[in-house]
PDB file of C-alpha atoms in Angstrom:
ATOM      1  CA  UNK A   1      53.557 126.853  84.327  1.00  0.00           C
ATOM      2  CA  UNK A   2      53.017 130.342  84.360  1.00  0.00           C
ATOM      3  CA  UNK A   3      55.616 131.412  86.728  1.00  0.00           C
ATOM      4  CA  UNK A   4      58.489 129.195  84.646  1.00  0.00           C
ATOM      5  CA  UNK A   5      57.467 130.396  81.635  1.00  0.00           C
ATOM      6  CA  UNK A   6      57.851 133.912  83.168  1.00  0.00           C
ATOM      7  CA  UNK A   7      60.933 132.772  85.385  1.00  0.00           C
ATOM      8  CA  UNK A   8      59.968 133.596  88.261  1.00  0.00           C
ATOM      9  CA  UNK A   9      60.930 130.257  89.482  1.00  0.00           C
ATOM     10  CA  UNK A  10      63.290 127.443  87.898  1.00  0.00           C
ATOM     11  CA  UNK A  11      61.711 123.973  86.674  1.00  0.00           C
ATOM     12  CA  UNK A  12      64.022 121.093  87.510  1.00  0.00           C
ATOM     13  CA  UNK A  13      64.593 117.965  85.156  1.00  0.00           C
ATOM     14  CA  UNK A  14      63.006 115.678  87.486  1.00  0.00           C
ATOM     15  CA  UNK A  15      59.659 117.872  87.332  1.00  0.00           C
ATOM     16  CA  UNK A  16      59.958 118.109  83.213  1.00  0.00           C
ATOM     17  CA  UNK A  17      60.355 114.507  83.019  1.00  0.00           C
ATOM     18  CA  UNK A  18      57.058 113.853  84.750  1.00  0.00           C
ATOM     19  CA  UNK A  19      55.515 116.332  82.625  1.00  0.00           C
ATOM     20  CA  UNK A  20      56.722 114.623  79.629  1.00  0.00           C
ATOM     21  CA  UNK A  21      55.202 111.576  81.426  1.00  0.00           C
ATOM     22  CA  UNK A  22      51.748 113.063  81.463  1.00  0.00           C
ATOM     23  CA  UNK A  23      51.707 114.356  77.923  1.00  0.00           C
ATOM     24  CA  UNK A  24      52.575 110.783  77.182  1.00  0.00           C
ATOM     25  CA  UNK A  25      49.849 109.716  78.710  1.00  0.00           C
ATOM     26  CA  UNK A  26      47.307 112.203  77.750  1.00  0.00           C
ATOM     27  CA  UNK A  27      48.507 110.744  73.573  1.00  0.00           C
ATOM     28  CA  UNK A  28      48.085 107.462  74.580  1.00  0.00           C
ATOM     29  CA  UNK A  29      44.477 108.256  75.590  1.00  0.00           C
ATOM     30  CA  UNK A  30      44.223 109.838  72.411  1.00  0.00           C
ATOM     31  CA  UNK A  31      45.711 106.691  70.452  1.00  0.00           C
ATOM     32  CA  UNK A  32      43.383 104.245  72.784  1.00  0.00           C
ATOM     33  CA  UNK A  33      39.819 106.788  71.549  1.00  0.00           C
ATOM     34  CA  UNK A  34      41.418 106.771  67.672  1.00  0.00           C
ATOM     35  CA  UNK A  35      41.578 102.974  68.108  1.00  0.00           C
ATOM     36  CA  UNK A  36      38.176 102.809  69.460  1.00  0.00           C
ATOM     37  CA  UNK A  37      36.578 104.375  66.445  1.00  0.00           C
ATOM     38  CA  UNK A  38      38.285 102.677  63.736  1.00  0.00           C
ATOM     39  CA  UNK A  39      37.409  99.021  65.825  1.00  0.00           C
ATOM     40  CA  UNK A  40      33.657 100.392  65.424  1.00  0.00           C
ATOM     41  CA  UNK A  41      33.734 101.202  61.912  1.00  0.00           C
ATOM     42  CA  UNK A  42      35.106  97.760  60.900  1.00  0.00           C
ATOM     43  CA  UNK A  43      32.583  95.941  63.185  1.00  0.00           C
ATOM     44  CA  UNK A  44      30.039  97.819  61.651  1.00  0.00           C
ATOM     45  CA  UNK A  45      31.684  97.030  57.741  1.00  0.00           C
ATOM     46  CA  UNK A  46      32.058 100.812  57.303  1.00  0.00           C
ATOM     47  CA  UNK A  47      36.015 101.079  57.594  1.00  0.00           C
ATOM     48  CA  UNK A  48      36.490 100.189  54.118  1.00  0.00           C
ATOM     49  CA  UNK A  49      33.526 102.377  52.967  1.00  0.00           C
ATOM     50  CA  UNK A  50      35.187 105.365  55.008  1.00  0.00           C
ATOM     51  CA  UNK A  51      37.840 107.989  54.695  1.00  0.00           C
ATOM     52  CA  UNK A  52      39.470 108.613  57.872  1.00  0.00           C
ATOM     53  CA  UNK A  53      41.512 111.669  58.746  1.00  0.00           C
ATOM     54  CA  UNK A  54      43.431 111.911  62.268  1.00  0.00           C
ATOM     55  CA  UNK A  55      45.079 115.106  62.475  1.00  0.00           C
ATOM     56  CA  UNK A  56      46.004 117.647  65.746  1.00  0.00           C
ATOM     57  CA  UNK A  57      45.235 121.390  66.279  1.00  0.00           C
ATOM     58  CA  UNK A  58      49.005 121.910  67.519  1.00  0.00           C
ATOM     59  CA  UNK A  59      51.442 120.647  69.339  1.00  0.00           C
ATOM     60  CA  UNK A  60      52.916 121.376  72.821  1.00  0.00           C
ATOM     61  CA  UNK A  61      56.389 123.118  73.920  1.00  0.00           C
ATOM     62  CA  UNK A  62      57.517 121.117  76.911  1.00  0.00           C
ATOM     63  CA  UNK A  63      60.343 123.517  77.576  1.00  0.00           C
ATOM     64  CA  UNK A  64      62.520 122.803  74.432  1.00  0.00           C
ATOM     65  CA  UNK A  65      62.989 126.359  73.850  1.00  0.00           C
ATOM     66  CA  UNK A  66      61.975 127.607  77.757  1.00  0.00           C
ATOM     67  CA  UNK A  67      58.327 127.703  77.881  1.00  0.00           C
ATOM     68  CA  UNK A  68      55.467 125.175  78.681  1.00  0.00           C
ATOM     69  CA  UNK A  69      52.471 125.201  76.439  1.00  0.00           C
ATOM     70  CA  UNK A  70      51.052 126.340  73.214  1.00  0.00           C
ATOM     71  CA  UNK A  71      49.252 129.348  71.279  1.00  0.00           C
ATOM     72  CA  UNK A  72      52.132 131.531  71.955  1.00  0.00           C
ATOM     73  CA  UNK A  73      55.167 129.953  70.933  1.00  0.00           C
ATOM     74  CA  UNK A  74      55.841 128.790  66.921  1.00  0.00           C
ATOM     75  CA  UNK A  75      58.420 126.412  67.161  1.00  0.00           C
ATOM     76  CA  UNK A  76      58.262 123.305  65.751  1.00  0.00           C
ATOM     77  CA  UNK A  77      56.940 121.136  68.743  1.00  0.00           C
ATOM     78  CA  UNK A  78      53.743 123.830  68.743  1.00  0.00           C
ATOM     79  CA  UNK A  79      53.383 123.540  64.882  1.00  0.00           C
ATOM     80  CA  UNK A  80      54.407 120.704  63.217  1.00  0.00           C
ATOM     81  CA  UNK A  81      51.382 118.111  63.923  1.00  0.00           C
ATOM     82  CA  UNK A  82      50.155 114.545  63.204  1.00  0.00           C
ATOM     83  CA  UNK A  83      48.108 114.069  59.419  1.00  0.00           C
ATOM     84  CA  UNK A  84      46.962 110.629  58.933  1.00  0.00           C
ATOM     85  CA  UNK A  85      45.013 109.524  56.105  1.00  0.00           C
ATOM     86  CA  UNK A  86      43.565 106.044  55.529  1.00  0.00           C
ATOM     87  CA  UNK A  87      41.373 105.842  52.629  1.00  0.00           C
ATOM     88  CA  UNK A  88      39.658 102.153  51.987  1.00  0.00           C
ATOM     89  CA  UNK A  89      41.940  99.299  51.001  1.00  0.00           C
ATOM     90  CA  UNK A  90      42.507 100.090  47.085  1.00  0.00           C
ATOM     91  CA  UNK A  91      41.281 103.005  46.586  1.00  0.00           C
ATOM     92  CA  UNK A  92      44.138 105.484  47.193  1.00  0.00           C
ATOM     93  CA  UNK A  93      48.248 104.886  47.961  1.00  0.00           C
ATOM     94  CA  UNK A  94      48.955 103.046  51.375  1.00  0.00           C
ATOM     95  CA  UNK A  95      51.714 103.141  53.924  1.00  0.00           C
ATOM     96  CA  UNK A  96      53.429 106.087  52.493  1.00  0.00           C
ATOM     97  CA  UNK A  97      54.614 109.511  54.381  1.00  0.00           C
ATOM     98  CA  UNK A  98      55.016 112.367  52.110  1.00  0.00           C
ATOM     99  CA  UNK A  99      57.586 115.039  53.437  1.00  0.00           C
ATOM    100  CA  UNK A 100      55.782 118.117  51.458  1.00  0.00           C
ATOM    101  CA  UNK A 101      54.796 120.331  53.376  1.00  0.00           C
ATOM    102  CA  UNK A 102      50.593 120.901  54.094  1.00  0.00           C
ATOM    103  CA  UNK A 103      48.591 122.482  56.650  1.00  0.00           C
ATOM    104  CA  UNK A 104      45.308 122.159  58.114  1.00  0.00           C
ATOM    105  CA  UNK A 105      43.573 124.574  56.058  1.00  0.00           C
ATOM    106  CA  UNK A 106      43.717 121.721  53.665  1.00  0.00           C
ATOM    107  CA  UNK A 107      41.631 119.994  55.609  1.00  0.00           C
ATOM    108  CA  UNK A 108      38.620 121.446  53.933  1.00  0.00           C
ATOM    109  CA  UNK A 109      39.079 120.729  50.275  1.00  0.00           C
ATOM    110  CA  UNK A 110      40.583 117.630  50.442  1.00  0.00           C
ATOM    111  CA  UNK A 111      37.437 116.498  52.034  1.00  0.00           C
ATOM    112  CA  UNK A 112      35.524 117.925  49.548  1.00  0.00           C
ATOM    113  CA  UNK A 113      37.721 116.358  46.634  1.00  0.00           C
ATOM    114  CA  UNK A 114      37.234 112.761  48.627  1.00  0.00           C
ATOM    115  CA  UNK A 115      33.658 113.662  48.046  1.00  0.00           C
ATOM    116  CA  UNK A 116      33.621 115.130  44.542  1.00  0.00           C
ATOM    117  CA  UNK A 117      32.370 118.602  45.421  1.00  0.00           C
ATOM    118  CA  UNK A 118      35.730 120.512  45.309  1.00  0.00           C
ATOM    119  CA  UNK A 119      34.975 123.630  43.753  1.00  0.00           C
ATOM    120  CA  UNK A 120      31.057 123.144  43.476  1.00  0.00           C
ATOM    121  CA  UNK A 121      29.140 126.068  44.784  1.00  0.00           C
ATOM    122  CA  UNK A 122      31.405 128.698  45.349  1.00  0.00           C
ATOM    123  CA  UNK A 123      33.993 126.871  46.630  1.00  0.00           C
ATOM    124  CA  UNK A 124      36.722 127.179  44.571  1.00  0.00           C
ATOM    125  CA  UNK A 125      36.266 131.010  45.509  1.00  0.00           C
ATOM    126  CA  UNK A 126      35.774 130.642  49.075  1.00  0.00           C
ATOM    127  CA  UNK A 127      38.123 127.798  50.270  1.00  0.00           C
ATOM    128  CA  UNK A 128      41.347 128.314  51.844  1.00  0.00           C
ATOM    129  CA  UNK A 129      43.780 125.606  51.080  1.00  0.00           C
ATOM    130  CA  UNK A 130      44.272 123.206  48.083  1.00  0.00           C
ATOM    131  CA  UNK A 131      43.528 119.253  48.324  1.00  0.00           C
ATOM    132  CA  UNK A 132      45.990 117.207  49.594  1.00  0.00           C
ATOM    133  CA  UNK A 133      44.966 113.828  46.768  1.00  0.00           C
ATOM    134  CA  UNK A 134      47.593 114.754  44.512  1.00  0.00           C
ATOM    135  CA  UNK A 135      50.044 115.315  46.987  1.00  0.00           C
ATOM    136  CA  UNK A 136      49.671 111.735  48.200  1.00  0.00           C
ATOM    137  CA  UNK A 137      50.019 110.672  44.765  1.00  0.00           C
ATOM    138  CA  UNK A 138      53.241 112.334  44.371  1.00  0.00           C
ATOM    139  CA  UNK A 139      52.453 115.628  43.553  1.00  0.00           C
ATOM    140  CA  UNK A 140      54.407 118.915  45.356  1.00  0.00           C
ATOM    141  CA  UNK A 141      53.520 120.179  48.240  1.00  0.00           C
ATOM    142  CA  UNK A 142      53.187 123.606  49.060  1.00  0.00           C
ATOM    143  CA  UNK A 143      56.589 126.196  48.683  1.00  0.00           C
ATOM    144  CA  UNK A 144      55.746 127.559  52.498  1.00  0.00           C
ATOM    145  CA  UNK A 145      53.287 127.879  55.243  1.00  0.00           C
ATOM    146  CA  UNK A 146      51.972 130.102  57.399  1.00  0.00           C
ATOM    147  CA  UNK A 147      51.994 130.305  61.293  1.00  0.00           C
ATOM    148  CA  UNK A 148      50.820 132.514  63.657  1.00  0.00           C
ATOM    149  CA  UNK A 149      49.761 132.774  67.756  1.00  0.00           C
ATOM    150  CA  UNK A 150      47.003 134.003  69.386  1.00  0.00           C
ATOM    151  CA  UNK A 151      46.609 137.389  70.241  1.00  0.00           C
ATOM    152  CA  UNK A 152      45.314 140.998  68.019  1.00  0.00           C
ATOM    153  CA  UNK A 153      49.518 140.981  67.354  1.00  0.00           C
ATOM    154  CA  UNK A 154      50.110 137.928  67.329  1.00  0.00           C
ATOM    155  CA  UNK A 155      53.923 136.089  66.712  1.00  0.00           C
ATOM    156  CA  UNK A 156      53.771 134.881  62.671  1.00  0.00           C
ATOM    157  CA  UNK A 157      56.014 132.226  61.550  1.00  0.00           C
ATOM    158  CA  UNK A 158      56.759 131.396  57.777  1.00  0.00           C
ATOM    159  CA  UNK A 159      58.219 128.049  57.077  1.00  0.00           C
ATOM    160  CA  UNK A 160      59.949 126.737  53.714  1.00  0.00           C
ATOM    161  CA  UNK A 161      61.652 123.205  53.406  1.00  0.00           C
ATOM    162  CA  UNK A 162      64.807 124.853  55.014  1.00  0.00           C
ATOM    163  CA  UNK A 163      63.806 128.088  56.202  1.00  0.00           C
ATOM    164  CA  UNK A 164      61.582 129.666  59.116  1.00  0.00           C
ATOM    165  CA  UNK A 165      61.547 132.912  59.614  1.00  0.00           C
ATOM    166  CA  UNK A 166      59.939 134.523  63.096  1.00  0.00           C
ATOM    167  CA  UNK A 167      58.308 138.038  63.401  1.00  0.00           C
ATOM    168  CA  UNK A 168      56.772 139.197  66.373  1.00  0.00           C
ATOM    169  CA  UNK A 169      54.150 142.150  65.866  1.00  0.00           C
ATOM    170  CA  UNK A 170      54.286 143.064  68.913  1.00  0.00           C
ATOM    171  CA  UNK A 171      57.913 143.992  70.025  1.00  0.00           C
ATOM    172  CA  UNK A 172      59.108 143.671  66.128  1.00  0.00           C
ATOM    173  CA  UNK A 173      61.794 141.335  66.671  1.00  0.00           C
ATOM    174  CA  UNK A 174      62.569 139.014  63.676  1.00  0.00           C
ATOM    175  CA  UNK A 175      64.678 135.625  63.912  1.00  0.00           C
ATOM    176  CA  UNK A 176      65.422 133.118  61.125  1.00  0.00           C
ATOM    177  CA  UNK A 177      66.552 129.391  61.650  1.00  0.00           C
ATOM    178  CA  UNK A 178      68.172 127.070  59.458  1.00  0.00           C
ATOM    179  CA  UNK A 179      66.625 123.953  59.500  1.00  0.00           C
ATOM    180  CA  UNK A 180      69.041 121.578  58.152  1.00  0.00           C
ATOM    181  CA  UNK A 181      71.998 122.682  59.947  1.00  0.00           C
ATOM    182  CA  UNK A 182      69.940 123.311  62.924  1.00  0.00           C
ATOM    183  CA  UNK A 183      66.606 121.423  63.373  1.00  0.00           C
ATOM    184  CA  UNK A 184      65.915 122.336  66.608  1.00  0.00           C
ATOM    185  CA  UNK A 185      65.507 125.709  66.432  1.00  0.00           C
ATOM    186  CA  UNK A 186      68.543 126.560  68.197  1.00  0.00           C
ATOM    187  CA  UNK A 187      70.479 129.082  66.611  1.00  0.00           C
ATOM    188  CA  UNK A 188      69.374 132.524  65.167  1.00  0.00           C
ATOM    189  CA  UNK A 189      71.084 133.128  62.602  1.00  0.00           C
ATOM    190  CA  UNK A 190      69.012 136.767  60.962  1.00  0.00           C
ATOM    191  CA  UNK A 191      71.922 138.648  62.125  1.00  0.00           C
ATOM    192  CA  UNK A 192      74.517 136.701  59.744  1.00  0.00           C
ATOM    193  CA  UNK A 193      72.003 136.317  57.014  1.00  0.00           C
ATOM    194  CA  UNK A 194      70.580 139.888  56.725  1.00  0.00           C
ATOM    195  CA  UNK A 195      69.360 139.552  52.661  1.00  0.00           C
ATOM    196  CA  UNK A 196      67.770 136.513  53.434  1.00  0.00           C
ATOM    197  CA  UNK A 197      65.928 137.677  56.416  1.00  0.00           C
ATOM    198  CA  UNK A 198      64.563 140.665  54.578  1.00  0.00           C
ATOM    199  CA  UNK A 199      63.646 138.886  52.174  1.00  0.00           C
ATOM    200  CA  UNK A 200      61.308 136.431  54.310  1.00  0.00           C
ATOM    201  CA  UNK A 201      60.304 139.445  56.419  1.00  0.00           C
ATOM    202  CA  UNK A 202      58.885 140.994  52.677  1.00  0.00           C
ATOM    203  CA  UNK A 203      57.280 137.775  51.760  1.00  0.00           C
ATOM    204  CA  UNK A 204      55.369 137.609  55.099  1.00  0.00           C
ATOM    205  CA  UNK A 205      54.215 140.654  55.120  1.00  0.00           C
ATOM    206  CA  UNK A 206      52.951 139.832  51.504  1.00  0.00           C
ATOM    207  CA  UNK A 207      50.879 137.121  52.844  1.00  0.00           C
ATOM    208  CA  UNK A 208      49.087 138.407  55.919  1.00  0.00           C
ATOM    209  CA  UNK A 209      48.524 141.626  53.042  1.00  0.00           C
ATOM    210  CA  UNK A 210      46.950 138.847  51.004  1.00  0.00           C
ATOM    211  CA  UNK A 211      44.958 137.251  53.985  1.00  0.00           C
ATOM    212  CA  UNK A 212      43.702 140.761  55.141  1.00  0.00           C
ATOM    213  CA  UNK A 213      42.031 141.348  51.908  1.00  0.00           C
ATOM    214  CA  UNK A 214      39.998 137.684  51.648  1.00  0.00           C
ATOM    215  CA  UNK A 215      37.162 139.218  53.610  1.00  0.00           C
ATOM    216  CA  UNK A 216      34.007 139.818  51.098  1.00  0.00           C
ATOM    217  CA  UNK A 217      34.088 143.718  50.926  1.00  0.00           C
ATOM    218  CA  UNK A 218      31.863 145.080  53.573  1.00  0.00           C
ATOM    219  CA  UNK A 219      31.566 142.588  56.161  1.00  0.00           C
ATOM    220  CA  UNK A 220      30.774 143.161  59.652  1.00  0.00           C
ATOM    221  CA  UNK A 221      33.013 141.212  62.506  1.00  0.00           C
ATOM    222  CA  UNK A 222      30.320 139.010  63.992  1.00  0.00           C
ATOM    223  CA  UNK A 223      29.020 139.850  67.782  1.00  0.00           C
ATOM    224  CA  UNK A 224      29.671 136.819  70.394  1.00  0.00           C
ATOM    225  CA  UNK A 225      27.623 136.801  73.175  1.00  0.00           C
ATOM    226  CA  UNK A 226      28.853 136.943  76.723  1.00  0.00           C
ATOM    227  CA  UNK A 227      28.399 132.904  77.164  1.00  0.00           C
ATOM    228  CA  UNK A 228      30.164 132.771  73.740  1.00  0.00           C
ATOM    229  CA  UNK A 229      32.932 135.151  75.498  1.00  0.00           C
ATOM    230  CA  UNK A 230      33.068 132.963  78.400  1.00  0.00           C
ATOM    231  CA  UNK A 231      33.261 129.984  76.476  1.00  0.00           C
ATOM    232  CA  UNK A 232      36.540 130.991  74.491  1.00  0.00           C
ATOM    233  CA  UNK A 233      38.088 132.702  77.725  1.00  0.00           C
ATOM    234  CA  UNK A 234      38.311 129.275  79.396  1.00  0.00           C
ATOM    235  CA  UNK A 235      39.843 128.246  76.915  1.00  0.00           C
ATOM    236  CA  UNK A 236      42.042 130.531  76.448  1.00  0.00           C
ATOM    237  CA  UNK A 237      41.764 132.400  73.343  1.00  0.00           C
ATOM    238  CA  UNK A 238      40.541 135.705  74.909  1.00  0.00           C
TER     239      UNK A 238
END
């Protein structure tokens, strides 16, 4: 992977399509272990007593846009990831996909609203993200979210319903995409849209400004030890 995502060496179709193949399988795994826990919970008489919330850290590039992986790359097969929520039979709406846009730091307090606590404690201070009930009931979701790779300057991506603009930190390049006319991320169009590429490159810097600032003043970065070290280098966040 590492030598075609450098191109050092060409990846043929026949070798993508197996690839494709495993991830398949590795999901239906995934499906079969989701399954497996939701049989348990209604042998048990707990799945109607129980909130259950099947979501995905990211996604995987399988060489849409030239690279195999994640972490690095922000295009939509990376970002854009499964959010299920079943809530008991009558309690909340059923069998309906809202397009609004979310992300998984909603995670947090919408579990906390499920559970009545949302903004007990400190939390409305301290909690990233809003809850995601009144969105399934219809409400809007949120104007634009926030992406960004691993790495001290890491790639940031800023998506609106139509819009997502790219900005590496790192080399400085900026690209924006059109989503309707172009969902798959295939044509840059910054250079032919210079006012509206400014103006997304201004309202992401705005936000990672705003995110910089949510530490509590004085704070020290915490100190991982060397088997903490070890334990994010295999998997490859350091």
């Amino acid at each position: 992977f590492q030598d075609v995502n450098q191109g050092r060496r060409p990846f043929s179709q026949e070798e993508r399509e197996h690839l494709v193949r495993l991830y398949d399988g590795n999901l239906a795994y995934a499906d079969q272990e989701v399954g497996a826990i939701v049989r348990a919970l209604r042998d048990e008489g707990l799945l109607e007593r129980t909130v259950v919330i099947v979501a995905a850290d990211h996604g995987e590039e399988l060489l849409e846009h030239g690279w195999i992986g994640h972490n690095v790359q922000l295009f939509e097969p990376s970002v854009r990831v499964p959010l299920i929520v079943r809530f008991p039979a009558g309690r909340r709406p059923a069998g309906r996909r809202v397009a609004a846009l979310a992300d998984m730091l909603d995670l947090a307090p919408t579990i906390a609203d499920v559970f009545g606590v949302l903004g007990k404690g400190g939390s409305d201070r301290e909690i990233q993200g809003r809850s995601l009930l009144p969105v399934a009931l219809g409400a809007p979701g949120k104007p634009a979210v926030l992406s960004r790779s691993v790495w001290d300057r890491p790639r940031y991506a800023l998506r609106d319903e139509r819009f997502k603009f790219f900005y590496d930190t790192r080399s400085g390049d900026v690209r924006l995409y059109d989503l309707a006319a172009a969902p798959g991320e295939s044509r840059d169009v910054a250079a032919e849209e210079p006012l509206r590429t400014a103006y997304y490159r201004q309202a992401l810097h705005a936000w990672t400004l705003r995110l910089a600032r949510r530490g509590p003043a004085g704070a020290d970065a915490a100190e991982l030890s060397c088997e903490q070290c070890e334990n994010l280098r295999s998997l490859g966040y350091i």
